[in-house]
Amino acid sequence: MSADAVALPGPLTEEYTARWSELTGRWAARPGTVLGTLGPDGTSSQLVAEFLARQHGLSVELFATFDEVLARIVAREVDFALVPSAYQGLTRFHWHRDLRLQAFFPQATPEYGIAAPAGQEPPADGEGPVTVAAMWEVRRIYAELVPAALGDREVRWVDAASTQHAAEIAAAGGARLAVTNAPGVRAHGLRWVATRPGAEILWTLFGHADAAEVPLTA
């Protein structure tokens, strides 16, 4: 390993610290700064946003999709956007000329897994597709956890905008199973079929590129 490679963590640590120092200083100077992210209550994004809000006196606004989060921050209706690195459309935030990556940090998600309506038996082995509600980003969890009896069954995906939406779809009968998180299971009366621990992922915080020149949202 080269000397330059060994020295790399120092500058990275300094950059991380400088970004957080600048950002938390702005938040401290303006209590109630508006942070937008994906809802509804119980999504991993909402849980992380509320954690930041408690620590730094922020106001959280939730939106149905990250498309809407992007639109609202570009329209200056929120001051910052919280977006997980696992989101497939994250590059649209990175490359938007009006936005700037302000900070980033690791944080674990809640427990995830496959869930079914509590009053129904999960699908058994047999023929025909199994309907599964899930966000695109977490579909691979199904293949990781699917019970052996369902391993050979075709999957018919039902698109969901969030983990909570996936749980809601299954609870309403729109899918036999859902890939969701622990808050989704509790909120919608589902039961676990298979679970895995949450994943530690990177969370990104975007602000306006000209943030130093423009007042924060009232």
mmCIF file with all atom_site columns, C-alpha atoms in Angstrom:
data_model
loop_
_atom_site.group_PDB
_atom_site.id
_atom_site.type_symbol
_atom_site.label_atom_id
_atom_site.label_alt_id
_atom_site.label_comp_id
_atom_site.label_asym_id
_atom_site.label_entity_id
_atom_site.label_seq_id
_atom_site.pdbx_PDB_ins_code
_atom_site.Cartn_x
_atom_site.Cartn_y
_atom_site.Cartn_z
_atom_site.occupancy
_atom_site.B_iso_or_equiv
_atom_site.pdbx_formal_charge
_atom_site.auth_seq_id
_atom_site.auth_comp_id
_atom_site.auth_asym_id
_atom_site.auth_atom_id
_atom_site.pdbx_PDB_model_num
ATOM 1   C CA . MET A 1 1   ? 0.000   0.000   0.000   1.00 0.00 ? 1   MET A CA 1
ATOM 2   C CA . SER A 1 2   ? 1.413   3.415   -0.932  1.00 0.00 ? 2   SER A CA 1
ATOM 3   C CA . ALA A 1 3   ? 2.067   6.209   1.549   1.00 0.00 ? 3   ALA A CA 1
ATOM 4   C CA . ASP A 1 4   ? -0.610  8.313   -0.121  1.00 0.00 ? 4   ASP A CA 1
ATOM 5   C CA . ALA A 1 5   ? -3.162  5.528   0.336   1.00 0.00 ? 5   ALA A CA 1
ATOM 6   C CA . VAL A 1 6   ? -2.309  5.235   4.040   1.00 0.00 ? 6   VAL A CA 1
ATOM 7   C CA . ALA A 1 7   ? -2.806  8.981   4.485   1.00 0.00 ? 7   ALA A CA 1
ATOM 8   C CA . LEU A 1 8   ? -6.203  8.998   2.767   1.00 0.00 ? 8   LEU A CA 1
ATOM 9   C CA . PRO A 1 9   ? -8.410  8.438   5.855   1.00 0.00 ? 9   PRO A CA 1
ATOM 10  C CA . GLY A 1 10  ? -7.149  11.702  7.371   1.00 0.00 ? 10  GLY A CA 1
ATOM 11  C CA . PRO A 1 11  ? -8.479  13.974  4.607   1.00 0.00 ? 11  PRO A CA 1
ATOM 12  C CA . LEU A 1 12  ? -11.676 11.929  4.404   1.00 0.00 ? 12  LEU A CA 1
ATOM 13  C CA . THR A 1 13  ? -12.261 12.350  8.120   1.00 0.00 ? 13  THR A CA 1
ATOM 14  C CA . GLU A 1 14  ? -11.577 16.070  7.872   1.00 0.00 ? 14  GLU A CA 1
ATOM 15  C CA . GLU A 1 15  ? -14.033 16.430  4.978   1.00 0.00 ? 15  GLU A CA 1
ATOM 16  C CA . TYR A 1 16  ? -16.734 14.487  6.844   1.00 0.00 ? 16  TYR A CA 1
ATOM 17  C CA . THR A 1 17  ? -16.225 16.560  9.999   1.00 0.00 ? 17  THR A CA 1
ATOM 18  C CA . ALA A 1 18  ? -16.162 19.866  8.122   1.00 0.00 ? 18  ALA A CA 1
ATOM 19  C CA . ARG A 1 19  ? -19.406 19.101  6.303   1.00 0.00 ? 19  ARG A CA 1
ATOM 20  C CA . TRP A 1 20  ? -21.212 18.166  9.514   1.00 0.00 ? 20  TRP A CA 1
ATOM 21  C CA . SER A 1 21  ? -19.840 21.160  11.375  1.00 0.00 ? 21  SER A CA 1
ATOM 22  C CA . GLU A 1 22  ? -21.062 23.534  8.665   1.00 0.00 ? 22  GLU A CA 1
ATOM 23  C CA . LEU A 1 23  ? -24.456 21.868  8.408   1.00 0.00 ? 23  LEU A CA 1
ATOM 24  C CA . THR A 1 24  ? -25.224 21.577  12.116  1.00 0.00 ? 24  THR A CA 1
ATOM 25  C CA . GLY A 1 25  ? -24.120 25.170  12.570  1.00 0.00 ? 25  GLY A CA 1
ATOM 26  C CA . ARG A 1 26  ? -26.712 26.288  10.027  1.00 0.00 ? 26  ARG A CA 1
ATOM 27  C CA . TRP A 1 27  ? -29.375 24.146  11.692  1.00 0.00 ? 27  TRP A CA 1
ATOM 28  C CA . ALA A 1 28  ? -28.542 25.577  15.117  1.00 0.00 ? 28  ALA A CA 1
ATOM 29  C CA . ALA A 1 29  ? -28.847 29.103  13.742  1.00 0.00 ? 29  ALA A CA 1
ATOM 30  C CA . ARG A 1 30  ? -32.273 28.364  12.278  1.00 0.00 ? 30  ARG A CA 1
ATOM 31  C CA . PRO A 1 31  ? -34.451 26.037  14.406  1.00 0.00 ? 31  PRO A CA 1
ATOM 32  C CA . GLY A 1 32  ? -37.287 24.503  12.408  1.00 0.00 ? 32  GLY A CA 1
ATOM 33  C CA . THR A 1 33  ? -35.268 24.108  9.208   1.00 0.00 ? 33  THR A CA 1
ATOM 34  C CA . VAL A 1 34  ? -37.381 21.918  6.910   1.00 0.00 ? 34  VAL A CA 1
ATOM 35  C CA . LEU A 1 35  ? -36.106 18.449  5.995   1.00 0.00 ? 35  LEU A CA 1
ATOM 36  C CA . GLY A 1 36  ? -37.982 16.534  3.289   1.00 0.00 ? 36  GLY A CA 1
ATOM 37  C CA . THR A 1 37  ? -37.898 12.777  2.802   1.00 0.00 ? 37  THR A CA 1
ATOM 38  C CA . LEU A 1 38  ? -39.978 9.724   1.911   1.00 0.00 ? 38  LEU A CA 1
ATOM 39  C CA . GLY A 1 39  ? -43.062 8.889   3.965   1.00 0.00 ? 39  GLY A CA 1
ATOM 40  C CA . PRO A 1 40  ? -45.382 7.864   5.390   1.00 0.00 ? 40  PRO A CA 1
ATOM 41  C CA . ASP A 1 41  ? -44.561 7.260   9.062   1.00 0.00 ? 41  ASP A CA 1
ATOM 42  C CA . GLY A 1 42  ? -42.598 4.066   9.531   1.00 0.00 ? 42  GLY A CA 1
ATOM 43  C CA . THR A 1 43  ? -40.393 4.198   6.444   1.00 0.00 ? 43  THR A CA 1
ATOM 44  C CA . SER A 1 44  ? -36.679 3.930   7.129   1.00 0.00 ? 44  SER A CA 1
ATOM 45  C CA . SER A 1 45  ? -36.325 7.458   5.738   1.00 0.00 ? 45  SER A CA 1
ATOM 46  C CA . GLN A 1 46  ? -38.916 8.850   8.137   1.00 0.00 ? 46  GLN A CA 1
ATOM 47  C CA . LEU A 1 47  ? -37.294 7.169   11.137  1.00 0.00 ? 47  LEU A CA 1
ATOM 48  C CA . VAL A 1 48  ? -33.873 8.608   10.284  1.00 0.00 ? 48  VAL A CA 1
ATOM 49  C CA . ALA A 1 49  ? -35.362 12.048  9.568   1.00 0.00 ? 49  ALA A CA 1
ATOM 50  C CA . GLU A 1 50  ? -37.113 12.104  12.939  1.00 0.00 ? 50  GLU A CA 1
ATOM 51  C CA . PHE A 1 51  ? -33.854 11.126  14.636  1.00 0.00 ? 51  PHE A CA 1
ATOM 52  C CA . LEU A 1 52  ? -32.139 14.116  13.019  1.00 0.00 ? 52  LEU A CA 1
ATOM 53  C CA . ALA A 1 53  ? -35.096 16.334  13.887  1.00 0.00 ? 53  ALA A CA 1
ATOM 54  C CA . ARG A 1 54  ? -34.889 15.447  17.574  1.00 0.00 ? 54  ARG A CA 1
ATOM 55  C CA . GLN A 1 55  ? -31.143 16.013  17.664  1.00 0.00 ? 55  GLN A CA 1
ATOM 56  C CA . HIS A 1 56  ? -31.074 19.278  15.718  1.00 0.00 ? 56  HIS A CA 1
ATOM 57  C CA . GLY A 1 57  ? -34.479 20.957  16.038  1.00 0.00 ? 57  GLY A CA 1
ATOM 58  C CA . LEU A 1 58  ? -35.592 20.302  12.467  1.00 0.00 ? 58  LEU A CA 1
ATOM 59  C CA . SER A 1 59  ? -39.078 20.149  10.969  1.00 0.00 ? 59  SER A CA 1
ATOM 60  C CA . VAL A 1 60  ? -39.795 17.039  8.869   1.00 0.00 ? 60  VAL A CA 1
ATOM 61  C CA . GLU A 1 61  ? -42.070 16.920  5.822   1.00 0.00 ? 61  GLU A CA 1
ATOM 62  C CA . LEU A 1 62  ? -42.919 13.551  4.268   1.00 0.00 ? 62  LEU A CA 1
ATOM 63  C CA . PHE A 1 63  ? -43.731 12.890  0.627   1.00 0.00 ? 63  PHE A CA 1
ATOM 64  C CA . ALA A 1 64  ? -45.139 9.915   -1.256  1.00 0.00 ? 64  ALA A CA 1
ATOM 65  C CA . THR A 1 65  ? -42.134 9.495   -3.575  1.00 0.00 ? 65  THR A CA 1
ATOM 66  C CA . PHE A 1 66  ? -38.555 10.669  -3.893  1.00 0.00 ? 66  PHE A CA 1
ATOM 67  C CA . ASP A 1 67  ? -39.604 12.265  -7.180  1.00 0.00 ? 67  ASP A CA 1
ATOM 68  C CA . GLU A 1 68  ? -41.741 14.596  -5.092  1.00 0.00 ? 68  GLU A CA 1
ATOM 69  C CA . VAL A 1 69  ? -38.924 15.154  -2.604  1.00 0.00 ? 69  VAL A CA 1
ATOM 70  C CA . LEU A 1 70  ? -36.708 16.231  -5.506  1.00 0.00 ? 70  LEU A CA 1
ATOM 71  C CA . ALA A 1 71  ? -39.383 18.510  -6.928  1.00 0.00 ? 71  ALA A CA 1
ATOM 72  C CA . ARG A 1 72  ? -40.022 20.161  -3.558  1.00 0.00 ? 72  ARG A CA 1
ATOM 73  C CA . ILE A 1 73  ? -36.390 20.892  -2.762  1.00 0.00 ? 73  ILE A CA 1
ATOM 74  C CA . VAL A 1 74  ? -35.779 22.270  -6.266  1.00 0.00 ? 74  VAL A CA 1
ATOM 75  C CA . ALA A 1 75  ? -38.865 24.474  -5.807  1.00 0.00 ? 75  ALA A CA 1
ATOM 76  C CA . ARG A 1 76  ? -37.421 25.601  -2.445  1.00 0.00 ? 76  ARG A CA 1
ATOM 77  C CA . GLU A 1 77  ? -40.415 24.310  -0.527  1.00 0.00 ? 77  GLU A CA 1
ATOM 78  C CA . VAL A 1 78  ? -38.048 22.380  1.760   1.00 0.00 ? 78  VAL A CA 1
ATOM 79  C CA . ASP A 1 79  ? -34.527 23.297  2.815   1.00 0.00 ? 79  ASP A CA 1
ATOM 80  C CA . PHE A 1 80  ? -32.879 19.876  2.739   1.00 0.00 ? 80  PHE A CA 1
ATOM 81  C CA . ALA A 1 81  ? -33.589 16.422  1.327   1.00 0.00 ? 81  ALA A CA 1
ATOM 82  C CA . LEU A 1 82  ? -32.705 13.185  3.101   1.00 0.00 ? 82  LEU A CA 1
ATOM 83  C CA . VAL A 1 83  ? -32.119 10.353  0.599   1.00 0.00 ? 83  VAL A CA 1
ATOM 84  C CA . PRO A 1 84  ? -30.733 6.839   1.245   1.00 0.00 ? 84  PRO A CA 1
ATOM 85  C CA . SER A 1 85  ? -27.832 5.668   -0.876  1.00 0.00 ? 85  SER A CA 1
ATOM 86  C CA . ALA A 1 86  ? -29.883 2.555   -1.729  1.00 0.00 ? 86  ALA A CA 1
ATOM 87  C CA . TYR A 1 87  ? -32.422 4.650   -3.674  1.00 0.00 ? 87  TYR A CA 1
ATOM 88  C CA . GLN A 1 88  ? -32.065 3.868   -7.374  1.00 0.00 ? 88  GLN A CA 1
ATOM 89  C CA . GLY A 1 89  ? -32.644 7.490   -8.428  1.00 0.00 ? 89  GLY A CA 1
ATOM 90  C CA . LEU A 1 90  ? -30.057 9.058   -6.126  1.00 0.00 ? 90  LEU A CA 1
ATOM 91  C CA . THR A 1 91  ? -27.906 10.236  -9.042  1.00 0.00 ? 91  THR A CA 1
ATOM 92  C CA . ARG A 1 92  ? -30.634 12.716  -10.010 1.00 0.00 ? 92  ARG A CA 1
ATOM 93  C CA . PHE A 1 93  ? -29.974 14.528  -6.740  1.00 0.00 ? 93  PHE A CA 1
ATOM 94  C CA . HIS A 1 94  ? -26.191 14.356  -7.159  1.00 0.00 ? 94  HIS A CA 1
ATOM 95  C CA . TRP A 1 95  ? -26.251 15.746  -10.701 1.00 0.00 ? 95  TRP A CA 1
ATOM 96  C CA . HIS A 1 96  ? -28.923 18.403  -10.295 1.00 0.00 ? 96  HIS A CA 1
ATOM 97  C CA . ARG A 1 97  ? -27.297 21.778  -10.906 1.00 0.00 ? 97  ARG A CA 1
ATOM 98  C CA . ASP A 1 98  ? -29.363 23.473  -8.199  1.00 0.00 ? 98  ASP A CA 1
ATOM 99  C CA . LEU A 1 99  ? -28.461 21.013  -5.430  1.00 0.00 ? 99  LEU A CA 1
ATOM 100 C CA . ARG A 1 100 ? -25.349 20.258  -3.407  1.00 0.00 ? 100 ARG A CA 1
ATOM 101 C CA . LEU A 1 101 ? -24.452 17.249  -1.282  1.00 0.00 ? 101 LEU A CA 1
ATOM 102 C CA . GLN A 1 102 ? -24.178 18.753  2.198   1.00 0.00 ? 102 GLN A CA 1
ATOM 103 C CA . ALA A 1 103 ? -23.359 15.708  4.332   1.00 0.00 ? 103 ALA A CA 1
ATOM 104 C CA . PHE A 1 104 ? -23.564 11.940  4.594   1.00 0.00 ? 104 PHE A CA 1
ATOM 105 C CA . PHE A 1 105 ? -23.619 9.409   7.433   1.00 0.00 ? 105 PHE A CA 1
ATOM 106 C CA . PRO A 1 106 ? -24.218 5.692   8.116   1.00 0.00 ? 106 PRO A CA 1
ATOM 107 C CA . GLN A 1 107 ? -27.373 4.549   9.887   1.00 0.00 ? 107 GLN A CA 1
ATOM 108 C CA . ALA A 1 108 ? -28.990 1.118   10.123  1.00 0.00 ? 108 ALA A CA 1
ATOM 109 C CA . THR A 1 109 ? -32.514 0.431   8.904   1.00 0.00 ? 109 THR A CA 1
ATOM 110 C CA . PRO A 1 110 ? -35.103 -1.469  10.953  1.00 0.00 ? 110 PRO A CA 1
ATOM 111 C CA . GLU A 1 111 ? -35.547 -5.221  10.534  1.00 0.00 ? 111 GLU A CA 1
ATOM 112 C CA . TYR A 1 112 ? -36.731 -6.188  7.029   1.00 0.00 ? 112 TYR A CA 1
ATOM 113 C CA . GLY A 1 113 ? -38.351 -9.287  5.612   1.00 0.00 ? 113 GLY A CA 1
ATOM 114 C CA . ILE A 1 114 ? -41.269 -10.973 3.893   1.00 0.00 ? 114 ILE A CA 1
ATOM 115 C CA . ALA A 1 115 ? -44.658 -10.532 5.545   1.00 0.00 ? 115 ALA A CA 1
ATOM 116 C CA . ALA A 1 116 ? -48.197 -11.756 4.968   1.00 0.00 ? 116 ALA A CA 1
ATOM 117 C CA . PRO A 1 117 ? -51.625 -10.654 6.247   1.00 0.00 ? 117 PRO A CA 1
ATOM 118 C CA . ALA A 1 118 ? -52.055 -11.986 9.781   1.00 0.00 ? 118 ALA A CA 1
ATOM 119 C CA . GLY A 1 119 ? -55.378 -13.672 9.043   1.00 0.00 ? 119 GLY A CA 1
ATOM 120 C CA . GLN A 1 120 ? -54.150 -15.610 6.030   1.00 0.00 ? 120 GLN A CA 1
ATOM 121 C CA . GLU A 1 121 ? -51.830 -18.526 5.530   1.00 0.00 ? 121 GLU A CA 1
ATOM 122 C CA . PRO A 1 122 ? -48.837 -17.606 3.359   1.00 0.00 ? 122 PRO A CA 1
ATOM 123 C CA . PRO A 1 123 ? -48.864 -19.115 -0.115  1.00 0.00 ? 123 PRO A CA 1
ATOM 124 C CA . ALA A 1 124 ? -47.808 -22.761 -0.229  1.00 0.00 ? 124 ALA A CA 1
ATOM 125 C CA . ASP A 1 125 ? -45.984 -24.640 -2.926  1.00 0.00 ? 125 ASP A CA 1
ATOM 126 C CA . GLY A 1 126 ? -47.982 -25.103 -6.075  1.00 0.00 ? 126 GLY A CA 1
ATOM 127 C CA . GLU A 1 127 ? -48.412 -23.589 -9.492  1.00 0.00 ? 127 GLU A CA 1
ATOM 128 C CA . GLY A 1 128 ? -48.962 -20.061 -10.694 1.00 0.00 ? 128 GLY A CA 1
ATOM 129 C CA . PRO A 1 129 ? -47.341 -16.784 -9.715  1.00 0.00 ? 129 PRO A CA 1
ATOM 130 C CA . VAL A 1 130 ? -47.130 -15.348 -6.221  1.00 0.00 ? 130 VAL A CA 1
ATOM 131 C CA . THR A 1 131 ? -47.947 -11.640 -5.943  1.00 0.00 ? 131 THR A CA 1
ATOM 132 C CA . VAL A 1 132 ? -45.426 -9.700  -3.875  1.00 0.00 ? 132 VAL A CA 1
ATOM 133 C CA . ALA A 1 133 ? -45.619 -5.976  -3.086  1.00 0.00 ? 133 ALA A CA 1
ATOM 134 C CA . ALA A 1 134 ? -42.223 -4.299  -2.812  1.00 0.00 ? 134 ALA A CA 1
ATOM 135 C CA . MET A 1 135 ? -40.160 -1.262  -3.645  1.00 0.00 ? 135 MET A CA 1
ATOM 136 C CA . TRP A 1 136 ? -37.748 -1.905  -6.492  1.00 0.00 ? 136 TRP A CA 1
ATOM 137 C CA . GLU A 1 137 ? -34.780 -1.283  -4.190  1.00 0.00 ? 137 GLU A CA 1
ATOM 138 C CA . VAL A 1 138 ? -35.610 -4.153  -1.801  1.00 0.00 ? 138 VAL A CA 1
ATOM 139 C CA . ARG A 1 139 ? -36.871 -6.823  -4.196  1.00 0.00 ? 139 ARG A CA 1
ATOM 140 C CA . ARG A 1 140 ? -33.661 -8.810  -3.839  1.00 0.00 ? 140 ARG A CA 1
ATOM 141 C CA . ILE A 1 141 ? -34.555 -9.423  -0.179  1.00 0.00 ? 141 ILE A CA 1
ATOM 142 C CA . TYR A 1 142 ? -37.348 -11.699 -1.395  1.00 0.00 ? 142 TYR A CA 1
ATOM 143 C CA . ALA A 1 143 ? -34.899 -13.969 -3.240  1.00 0.00 ? 143 ALA A CA 1
ATOM 144 C CA . GLU A 1 144 ? -32.655 -14.017 -0.172  1.00 0.00 ? 144 GLU A CA 1
ATOM 145 C CA . LEU A 1 145 ? -35.415 -14.999 2.266   1.00 0.00 ? 145 LEU A CA 1
ATOM 146 C CA . VAL A 1 146 ? -38.096 -16.792 0.252   1.00 0.00 ? 146 VAL A CA 1
ATOM 147 C CA . PRO A 1 147 ? -39.178 -20.060 1.933   1.00 0.00 ? 147 PRO A CA 1
ATOM 148 C CA . ALA A 1 148 ? -38.181 -23.245 0.129   1.00 0.00 ? 148 ALA A CA 1
ATOM 149 C CA . ALA A 1 149 ? -41.821 -24.047 -0.643  1.00 0.00 ? 149 ALA A CA 1
ATOM 150 C CA . LEU A 1 150 ? -42.058 -20.872 -2.738  1.00 0.00 ? 150 LEU A CA 1
ATOM 151 C CA . GLY A 1 151 ? -38.586 -20.904 -4.227  1.00 0.00 ? 151 GLY A CA 1
ATOM 152 C CA . ASP A 1 152 ? -39.695 -22.206 -7.616  1.00 0.00 ? 152 ASP A CA 1
ATOM 153 C CA . ARG A 1 153 ? -42.839 -20.100 -7.914  1.00 0.00 ? 153 ARG A CA 1
ATOM 154 C CA . GLU A 1 154 ? -42.914 -17.231 -10.386 1.00 0.00 ? 154 GLU A CA 1
ATOM 155 C CA . VAL A 1 155 ? -43.131 -13.816 -8.723  1.00 0.00 ? 155 VAL A CA 1
ATOM 156 C CA . ARG A 1 156 ? -45.567 -11.210 -9.958  1.00 0.00 ? 156 ARG A CA 1
ATOM 157 C CA . TRP A 1 157 ? -44.345 -7.923  -8.535  1.00 0.00 ? 157 TRP A CA 1
ATOM 158 C CA . VAL A 1 158 ? -46.716 -5.226  -7.338  1.00 0.00 ? 158 VAL A CA 1
ATOM 159 C CA . ASP A 1 159 ? -44.858 -1.911  -7.323  1.00 0.00 ? 159 ASP A CA 1
ATOM 160 C CA . ALA A 1 160 ? -44.833 -0.020  -4.034  1.00 0.00 ? 160 ALA A CA 1
ATOM 161 C CA . ALA A 1 161 ? -43.625 3.515   -3.369  1.00 0.00 ? 161 ALA A CA 1
ATOM 162 C CA . SER A 1 162 ? -42.318 2.682   0.117   1.00 0.00 ? 162 SER A CA 1
ATOM 163 C CA . THR A 1 163 ? -42.024 -0.130  2.630   1.00 0.00 ? 163 THR A CA 1
ATOM 164 C CA . GLN A 1 164 ? -45.200 1.127   4.292   1.00 0.00 ? 164 GLN A CA 1
ATOM 165 C CA . HIS A 1 165 ? -47.020 1.194   0.964   1.00 0.00 ? 165 HIS A CA 1
ATOM 166 C CA . ALA A 1 166 ? -45.978 -2.421  0.343   1.00 0.00 ? 166 ALA A CA 1
ATOM 167 C CA . ALA A 1 167 ? -47.397 -3.452  3.714   1.00 0.00 ? 167 ALA A CA 1
ATOM 168 C CA . GLU A 1 168 ? -50.589 -1.518  2.999   1.00 0.00 ? 168 GLU A CA 1
ATOM 169 C CA . ILE A 1 169 ? -51.012 -3.255  -0.371  1.00 0.00 ? 169 ILE A CA 1
ATOM 170 C CA . ALA A 1 170 ? -50.691 -6.704  1.214   1.00 0.00 ? 170 ALA A CA 1
ATOM 171 C CA . ALA A 1 171 ? -53.034 -5.825  4.076   1.00 0.00 ? 171 ALA A CA 1
ATOM 172 C CA . ALA A 1 172 ? -55.667 -4.653  1.575   1.00 0.00 ? 172 ALA A CA 1
ATOM 173 C CA . GLY A 1 173 ? -55.431 -7.866  -0.453  1.00 0.00 ? 173 GLY A CA 1
ATOM 174 C CA . GLY A 1 174 ? -53.508 -6.383  -3.365  1.00 0.00 ? 174 GLY A CA 1
ATOM 175 C CA . ALA A 1 175 ? -50.680 -8.901  -2.937  1.00 0.00 ? 175 ALA A CA 1
ATOM 176 C CA . ARG A 1 176 ? -50.192 -12.157 -1.062  1.00 0.00 ? 176 ARG A CA 1
ATOM 177 C CA . LEU A 1 177 ? -46.877 -11.042 0.398   1.00 0.00 ? 177 LEU A CA 1
ATOM 178 C CA . ALA A 1 178 ? -44.939 -7.838  1.031   1.00 0.00 ? 178 ALA A CA 1
ATOM 179 C CA . VAL A 1 179 ? -41.274 -7.003  1.416   1.00 0.00 ? 179 VAL A CA 1
ATOM 180 C CA . THR A 1 180 ? -41.444 -4.479  4.236   1.00 0.00 ? 180 THR A CA 1
ATOM 181 C CA . ASN A 1 181 ? -39.897 -3.461  7.549   1.00 0.00 ? 181 ASN A CA 1
ATOM 182 C CA . ALA A 1 182 ? -40.848 -3.985  11.182  1.00 0.00 ? 182 ALA A CA 1
ATOM 183 C CA . PRO A 1 183 ? -42.863 -0.732  11.478  1.00 0.00 ? 183 PRO A CA 1
ATOM 184 C CA . GLY A 1 184 ? -44.827 -1.762  8.365   1.00 0.00 ? 184 GLY A CA 1
ATOM 185 C CA . VAL A 1 185 ? -45.677 -5.136  9.872   1.00 0.00 ? 185 VAL A CA 1
ATOM 186 C CA . ARG A 1 186 ? -46.893 -3.516  13.092  1.00 0.00 ? 186 ARG A CA 1
ATOM 187 C CA . ALA A 1 187 ? -48.818 -0.695  11.428  1.00 0.00 ? 187 ALA A CA 1
ATOM 188 C CA . HIS A 1 188 ? -50.741 -2.916  9.024   1.00 0.00 ? 188 HIS A CA 1
ATOM 189 C CA . GLY A 1 189 ? -51.352 -6.017  11.100  1.00 0.00 ? 189 GLY A CA 1
ATOM 190 C CA . LEU A 1 190 ? -49.105 -8.319  9.092   1.00 0.00 ? 190 LEU A CA 1
ATOM 191 C CA . ARG A 1 191 ? -47.052 -11.245 10.325  1.00 0.00 ? 191 ARG A CA 1
ATOM 192 C CA . TRP A 1 192 ? -43.539 -12.212 9.422   1.00 0.00 ? 192 TRP A CA 1
ATOM 193 C CA . VAL A 1 193 ? -42.878 -15.080 7.035   1.00 0.00 ? 193 VAL A CA 1
ATOM 194 C CA . ALA A 1 194 ? -39.096 -14.574 7.081   1.00 0.00 ? 194 ALA A CA 1
ATOM 195 C CA . THR A 1 195 ? -36.838 -11.800 8.382   1.00 0.00 ? 195 THR A CA 1
ATOM 196 C CA . ARG A 1 196 ? -33.317 -10.447 8.236   1.00 0.00 ? 196 ARG A CA 1
ATOM 197 C CA . PRO A 1 197 ? -31.531 -7.768  10.279  1.00 0.00 ? 197 PRO A CA 1
ATOM 198 C CA . GLY A 1 198 ? -31.608 -4.224  9.015   1.00 0.00 ? 198 GLY A CA 1
ATOM 199 C CA . ALA A 1 199 ? -28.779 -3.012  6.804   1.00 0.00 ? 199 ALA A CA 1
ATOM 200 C CA . GLU A 1 200 ? -26.387 -0.197  7.649   1.00 0.00 ? 200 GLU A CA 1
ATOM 201 C CA . ILE A 1 201 ? -26.542 2.142   4.677   1.00 0.00 ? 201 ILE A CA 1
ATOM 202 C CA . LEU A 1 202 ? -25.276 5.612   3.859   1.00 0.00 ? 202 LEU A CA 1
ATOM 203 C CA . TRP A 1 203 ? -27.733 8.482   4.080   1.00 0.00 ? 203 TRP A CA 1
ATOM 204 C CA . THR A 1 204 ? -27.217 11.628  2.043   1.00 0.00 ? 204 THR A CA 1
ATOM 205 C CA . LEU A 1 205 ? -28.347 15.157  2.822   1.00 0.00 ? 205 LEU A CA 1
ATOM 206 C CA . PHE A 1 206 ? -28.819 17.582  -0.063  1.00 0.00 ? 206 PHE A CA 1
ATOM 207 C CA . GLY A 1 207 ? -29.306 21.323  0.145   1.00 0.00 ? 207 GLY A CA 1
ATOM 208 C CA . HIS A 1 208 ? -29.481 24.162  -2.345  1.00 0.00 ? 208 HIS A CA 1
ATOM 209 C CA . ALA A 1 209 ? -26.293 24.908  -4.266  1.00 0.00 ? 209 ALA A CA 1
ATOM 210 C CA . ASP A 1 210 ? -26.568 28.597  -3.367  1.00 0.00 ? 210 ASP A CA 1
ATOM 211 C CA . ALA A 1 211 ? -27.517 27.912  0.253   1.00 0.00 ? 211 ALA A CA 1
ATOM 212 C CA . ALA A 1 212 ? -25.117 30.499  1.606   1.00 0.00 ? 212 ALA A CA 1
ATOM 213 C CA . GLU A 1 213 ? -26.891 33.224  -0.363  1.00 0.00 ? 213 GLU A CA 1
ATOM 214 C CA . VAL A 1 214 ? -30.560 32.269  0.033   1.00 0.00 ? 214 VAL A CA 1
ATOM 215 C CA . PRO A 1 215 ? -32.561 32.343  3.321   1.00 0.00 ? 215 PRO A CA 1
ATOM 216 C CA . LEU A 1 216 ? -33.918 29.046  4.610   1.00 0.00 ? 216 LEU A CA 1
ATOM 217 C CA . THR A 1 217 ? -37.616 28.204  4.347   1.00 0.00 ? 217 THR A CA 1
ATOM 218 C CA . ALA A 1 218 ? -39.724 30.114  6.843   1.00 0.00 ? 218 ALA A CA 1
#
